[in-house]
């Protein structure tokens, strides 16, 4: 069987697509986990800085950047994001980006659930649930071909 | 815990800076191919990655206080900037799906912030 015959085989093509979907699904879980690590890490890094303060005193930016580089949680969170980015790139090889948007949008659901269960001081209300639903739908339709 | 406005502003600013990171990566991706040496001297890719890293620092400043349930969904506003730059710089057409999707995203973020009040 020649290589072009393999690519033309719809069974193998859909298997590759399924693999892509599965990989992207895992990526949304890893991405959500990274978010939680980053959030708990930044809470340890130090006092809250506003954008205005950074504009007046740019050194605050570098001080904060150094803080997140040396905090184990934020460092590991960034590392997880790096790994995730490579996996996303691999998933994109098997399927075009527009078809994967609905799966990518799941990240908003995972982050919300994980936040509620793991982080202190987070809460849900009707507005937030409807808001997340609207965002997930919005991101999902971005890739539609019309 | 209530999410401070300063955190919301930082995350918005981060999504704005990050959208230029996407522009850098797109310009870099158009110049891909030709081995490792060409990849390492692809300055648009470097600019894209640098802008993403800078935007991530502002994002981290933002989430250091406030609720992730409010702040994380605001990242989706980055799609607005990205589609705008795609239209202006790369002449990509607006479609019904893109405009409809963006409207839903803006509506969703507005709802979430109503829930913060």
Short mmCIF file of C-alpha atoms in Angstrom, two decimals:
data_model
loop_
_atom_site.label_atom_id
_atom_site.label_comp_id
_atom_site.label_asym_id
_atom_site.label_seq_id
_atom_site.Cartn_x
_atom_site.Cartn_y
_atom_site.Cartn_z
CA UNK A 1 0.00 0.00 0.00
CA UNK A 2 1.45 3.37 -0.97
CA UNK A 3 1.53 6.25 1.51
CA UNK A 4 -1.06 8.21 -0.46
CA UNK A 5 -3.44 5.25 -0.19
CA UNK A 6 -2.98 5.29 3.59
CA UNK A 7 -3.86 8.98 3.84
CA UNK A 8 -6.89 8.51 1.58
CA UNK A 9 -8.21 5.74 3.85
CA UNK A 10 -11.09 7.38 5.75
CA UNK A 11 -10.85 4.93 8.67
CA UNK A 12 -7.23 5.88 9.36
CA UNK A 13 -7.96 9.56 8.80
CA UNK A 14 -10.76 9.57 11.37
CA UNK A 15 -8.54 7.64 13.79
CA UNK A 16 -5.98 10.45 13.52
CA UNK A 17 -8.75 12.99 14.08
CA UNK A 18 -9.97 11.13 17.16
CA UNK A 19 -6.41 11.07 18.51
CA UNK A 20 -6.23 14.83 17.97
CA UNK A 21 -9.50 15.40 19.81
CA UNK A 22 -8.39 13.16 22.70
CA UNK A 23 -5.02 14.90 22.96
CA UNK A 24 -6.65 18.36 22.93
CA UNK A 25 -9.08 17.17 25.61
CA UNK A 26 -6.12 16.20 27.83
CA UNK A 27 -4.56 19.60 27.10
CA UNK A 28 -7.61 21.40 28.47
CA UNK A 29 -7.29 19.43 31.74
CA UNK A 30 -3.54 20.15 31.98
CA UNK A 31 -4.15 23.82 31.18
CA UNK A 32 -6.78 24.09 33.92
CA UNK A 33 -4.47 22.42 36.43
CA UNK A 34 -1.71 24.88 35.49
CA UNK A 35 -4.11 27.78 36.13
CA UNK A 36 -4.80 26.56 39.67
CA UNK A 37 -1.07 26.20 40.37
CA UNK A 38 -0.39 29.70 39.02
CA UNK A 39 -3.20 31.17 41.11
CA UNK A 40 -2.09 29.56 44.39
CA UNK A 41 1.53 30.51 43.60
CA UNK A 42 0.85 34.19 42.89
CA UNK A 43 -0.93 34.48 46.23
CA UNK A 44 2.43 33.56 47.84
CA UNK A 45 4.57 35.89 45.70
CA UNK A 46 3.63 39.08 47.48
CA UNK A 47 1.65 42.26 47.81
CA UNK A 48 -0.88 43.19 45.17
CA UNK A 49 0.44 45.49 42.43
CA UNK A 50 -1.78 47.64 40.19
CA UNK A 51 -1.12 48.60 36.56
CA UNK A 52 -0.80 52.25 37.65
CA UNK A 53 1.96 51.36 40.09
CA UNK A 54 3.87 49.50 37.38
CA UNK A 55 3.58 52.50 35.03
CA UNK A 56 5.02 54.80 37.71
CA UNK A 57 7.66 52.33 38.84
CA UNK A 58 8.59 49.84 36.07
CA UNK A 59 11.05 48.03 38.33
CA UNK A 60 8.01 46.53 40.08
CA UNK A 61 7.39 44.49 36.91
CA UNK A 62 10.81 42.85 37.07
CA UNK A 63 10.59 42.35 40.81
CA UNK A 64 7.29 40.53 40.38
CA UNK A 65 8.61 38.53 37.39
CA UNK A 66 11.58 37.40 39.51
CA UNK A 67 9.13 36.47 42.28
CA UNK A 68 7.08 34.17 40.04
CA UNK A 69 10.25 32.60 38.60
CA UNK A 70 11.51 31.67 42.05
CA UNK A 71 8.19 30.48 43.49
CA UNK A 72 7.93 26.67 43.10
CA UNK A 73 4.21 26.70 42.34
CA UNK A 74 4.27 29.40 39.67
CA UNK A 75 7.49 27.92 38.24
CA UNK A 76 5.88 24.48 37.96
CA UNK A 77 2.70 26.08 36.59
CA UNK A 78 4.72 27.73 33.82
CA UNK A 79 6.52 24.43 33.12
CA UNK A 80 3.14 22.69 32.82
CA UNK A 81 2.04 25.38 30.36
CA UNK A 82 5.19 24.82 28.31
CA UNK A 83 4.49 21.07 28.08
CA UNK A 84 0.85 21.85 27.30
CA UNK A 85 1.83 24.16 24.43
CA UNK A 86 3.90 21.39 22.81
CA UNK A 87 0.98 18.93 23.19
CA UNK A 88 -1.44 21.47 21.67
CA UNK A 89 0.92 21.87 18.70
CA UNK A 90 0.94 18.07 18.28
CA UNK A 91 -2.87 17.93 18.47
CA UNK A 92 -3.10 20.66 15.81
CA UNK A 93 -1.09 18.51 13.42
CA UNK A 94 -3.95 16.02 13.17
CA UNK A 95 -6.88 18.38 12.90
CA UNK A 96 -7.37 21.99 11.90
CA UNK A 97 -7.69 24.53 14.71
CA UNK A 98 -11.26 25.56 13.86
CA UNK A 99 -12.59 22.02 14.50
CA UNK A 100 -10.89 21.95 17.91
CA UNK A 101 -12.33 25.21 19.31
CA UNK A 102 -15.29 23.48 21.01
CA UNK A 103 -12.86 21.27 22.95
CA UNK A 104 -10.48 24.13 23.78
CA UNK A 105 -13.46 26.01 25.23
CA UNK A 106 -13.85 23.27 27.85
CA UNK A 107 -10.90 24.82 29.70
CA UNK A 108 -13.30 27.51 31.00
CA UNK A 109 -15.49 24.79 32.52
CA UNK A 110 -12.58 22.93 34.17
CA UNK A 111 -11.03 26.10 35.62
CA UNK A 112 -14.39 27.12 37.09
CA UNK A 113 -15.01 23.71 38.70
CA UNK A 114 -11.45 23.36 39.99
CA UNK A 115 -11.52 26.91 41.41
CA UNK A 116 -14.72 26.25 43.33
CA UNK A 117 -13.47 22.99 44.82
CA UNK A 118 -9.79 23.76 45.41
CA UNK A 119 -9.34 27.51 45.92
CA UNK A 120 -10.45 29.49 48.97
CA UNK A 121 -12.97 32.35 48.61
CA UNK A 122 -14.34 31.39 45.17
CA UNK A 123 -18.04 31.10 44.56
CA UNK A 124 -20.52 30.54 41.75
CA UNK A 125 -23.85 32.22 41.10
CA UNK A 126 -26.39 32.15 38.27
CA UNK A 127 -24.66 35.05 36.44
CA UNK A 128 -21.34 33.27 36.44
CA UNK A 129 -22.74 29.92 35.26
CA UNK A 130 -24.62 31.62 32.40
CA UNK A 131 -21.55 33.74 31.62
CA UNK A 132 -19.30 30.66 31.35
CA UNK A 133 -21.93 28.93 29.17
CA UNK A 134 -22.03 31.97 26.84
CA UNK A 135 -18.22 32.10 26.58
CA UNK A 136 -17.92 28.36 25.89
CA UNK A 137 -20.59 28.65 23.16
CA UNK A 138 -18.93 31.77 21.77
CA UNK A 139 -15.47 30.20 21.54
CA UNK A 140 -17.01 27.03 20.04
CA UNK A 141 -18.66 28.86 17.15
CA UNK A 142 -15.60 31.03 16.32
CA UNK A 143 -14.22 28.33 14.05
CA UNK A 144 -17.41 27.61 12.09
CA UNK A 145 -17.00 28.13 8.36
CA UNK A 146 -19.70 30.77 7.72
CA UNK B 1 -13.76 37.57 48.47
CA UNK B 2 -14.56 40.29 45.95
CA UNK B 3 -12.42 40.68 42.86
CA UNK B 4 -10.76 44.14 42.82
CA UNK B 5 -11.11 46.36 39.72
CA UNK B 6 -7.30 46.65 39.61
CA UNK B 7 -7.10 42.88 39.02
CA UNK B 8 -9.69 43.06 36.24
CA UNK B 9 -7.75 45.90 34.56
CA UNK B 10 -4.48 43.90 34.76
CA UNK B 11 -6.07 40.82 33.14
CA UNK B 12 -7.64 42.99 30.40
CA UNK B 13 -4.27 44.62 29.75
CA UNK B 14 -2.63 41.18 29.69
CA UNK B 15 -5.07 39.93 27.04
CA UNK B 16 -4.31 43.04 24.97
CA UNK B 17 -0.52 42.53 25.13
CA UNK B 18 -0.97 38.80 24.50
CA UNK B 19 -2.89 39.44 21.28
CA UNK B 20 0.22 41.13 19.85
CA UNK B 21 2.11 37.97 20.85
CA UNK B 22 -0.24 36.08 18.54
CA UNK B 23 0.57 38.56 15.75
CA UNK B 24 4.30 37.93 16.29
CA UNK B 25 3.83 34.15 16.17
CA UNK B 26 1.72 34.45 13.00
CA UNK B 27 4.39 36.59 11.28
CA UNK B 28 7.02 34.10 12.46
CA UNK B 29 5.02 31.08 11.29
CA UNK B 30 4.76 32.60 7.80
CA UNK B 31 8.56 32.55 7.68
CA UNK B 32 8.99 28.96 8.94
CA UNK B 33 10.96 26.27 7.14
CA UNK B 34 14.62 25.94 6.28
CA UNK B 35 16.17 24.21 9.28
CA UNK B 36 17.23 24.99 12.84
CA UNK B 37 19.41 28.01 11.96
CA UNK B 38 16.49 29.74 10.28
CA UNK B 39 14.22 28.88 13.20
CA UNK B 40 16.64 30.38 15.74
CA UNK B 41 17.05 33.61 13.74
CA UNK B 42 13.29 33.97 13.20
CA UNK B 43 12.98 37.19 15.19
CA UNK B 44 9.20 37.44 14.78
CA UNK B 45 8.80 34.15 16.67
CA UNK B 46 11.06 35.56 19.41
CA UNK B 47 9.01 38.77 19.55
CA UNK B 48 5.80 36.72 19.77
CA UNK B 49 7.10 34.55 22.61
CA UNK B 50 8.52 37.59 24.46
CA UNK B 51 5.17 39.41 24.25
CA UNK B 52 3.37 36.30 25.52
CA UNK B 53 5.76 36.09 28.49
CA UNK B 54 5.30 39.81 29.27
CA UNK B 55 1.53 39.44 29.04
CA UNK B 56 1.67 36.44 31.38
CA UNK B 57 3.44 38.53 34.07
CA UNK B 58 0.59 41.09 33.96
CA UNK B 59 -1.91 38.23 34.12
CA UNK B 60 -0.17 36.82 37.20
CA UNK B 61 -0.22 40.26 38.86
CA UNK B 62 -3.94 40.31 38.14
CA UNK B 63 -4.83 36.90 39.55
CA UNK B 64 -2.67 37.37 42.66
CA UNK B 65 -5.81 38.88 44.18
CA UNK B 66 -9.45 38.17 43.43
CA UNK B 67 -11.36 35.16 42.17
CA UNK B 68 -10.11 32.95 39.35
CA UNK B 69 -13.76 32.22 38.48
CA UNK B 70 -14.06 35.90 37.48
CA UNK B 71 -10.56 36.59 36.12
CA UNK B 72 -9.77 33.49 34.05
CA UNK B 73 -12.81 33.79 31.72
CA UNK B 74 -11.69 37.35 30.90
CA UNK B 75 -8.79 35.85 28.92
CA UNK B 76 -11.40 35.02 26.26
CA UNK B 77 -11.61 38.75 25.48
CA UNK B 78 -8.20 38.25 23.83
CA UNK B 79 -10.11 36.76 20.87
CA UNK B 80 -11.56 40.22 20.18
CA UNK B 81 -8.12 41.79 19.75
CA UNK B 82 -6.83 38.76 17.84
CA UNK B 83 -9.68 38.86 15.29
CA UNK B 84 -9.27 42.63 14.97
CA UNK B 85 -5.53 42.37 14.22
CA UNK B 86 -6.24 39.45 11.86
CA UNK B 87 -8.63 41.71 9.93
CA UNK B 88 -6.35 44.77 9.93
CA UNK B 89 -2.93 43.16 9.43
CA UNK B 90 -3.62 39.87 7.65
CA UNK B 91 -6.78 40.89 5.76
CA UNK B 92 -8.73 37.94 7.18
CA UNK B 93 -12.46 38.40 6.62
CA UNK B 94 -15.00 38.80 9.43
CA UNK B 95 -17.59 36.02 9.23
CA UNK B 96 -21.00 35.54 10.84
CA UNK B 97 -19.43 32.85 13.06
CA UNK B 98 -16.61 35.14 14.22
CA UNK B 99 -18.84 38.13 14.96
CA UNK B 100 -21.50 35.93 16.62
CA UNK B 101 -18.86 34.13 18.69
CA UNK B 102 -17.31 37.42 19.81
CA UNK B 103 -20.72 38.81 20.79
CA UNK B 104 -21.38 35.72 22.94
CA UNK B 105 -17.93 36.03 24.56
CA UNK B 106 -18.44 39.72 25.42
CA UNK B 107 -21.93 38.93 26.75
CA UNK B 108 -20.51 36.10 28.87
CA UNK B 109 -17.73 38.22 30.38
CA UNK B 110 -20.26 40.99 31.12
CA UNK B 111 -22.53 38.47 32.90
CA UNK B 112 -19.65 37.15 35.00
CA UNK B 113 -18.74 40.68 36.07
CA UNK B 114 -22.38 41.38 36.94
CA UNK B 115 -22.07 38.38 39.24
CA UNK B 116 -19.08 40.08 40.86
CA UNK B 117 -21.06 43.17 41.88
#
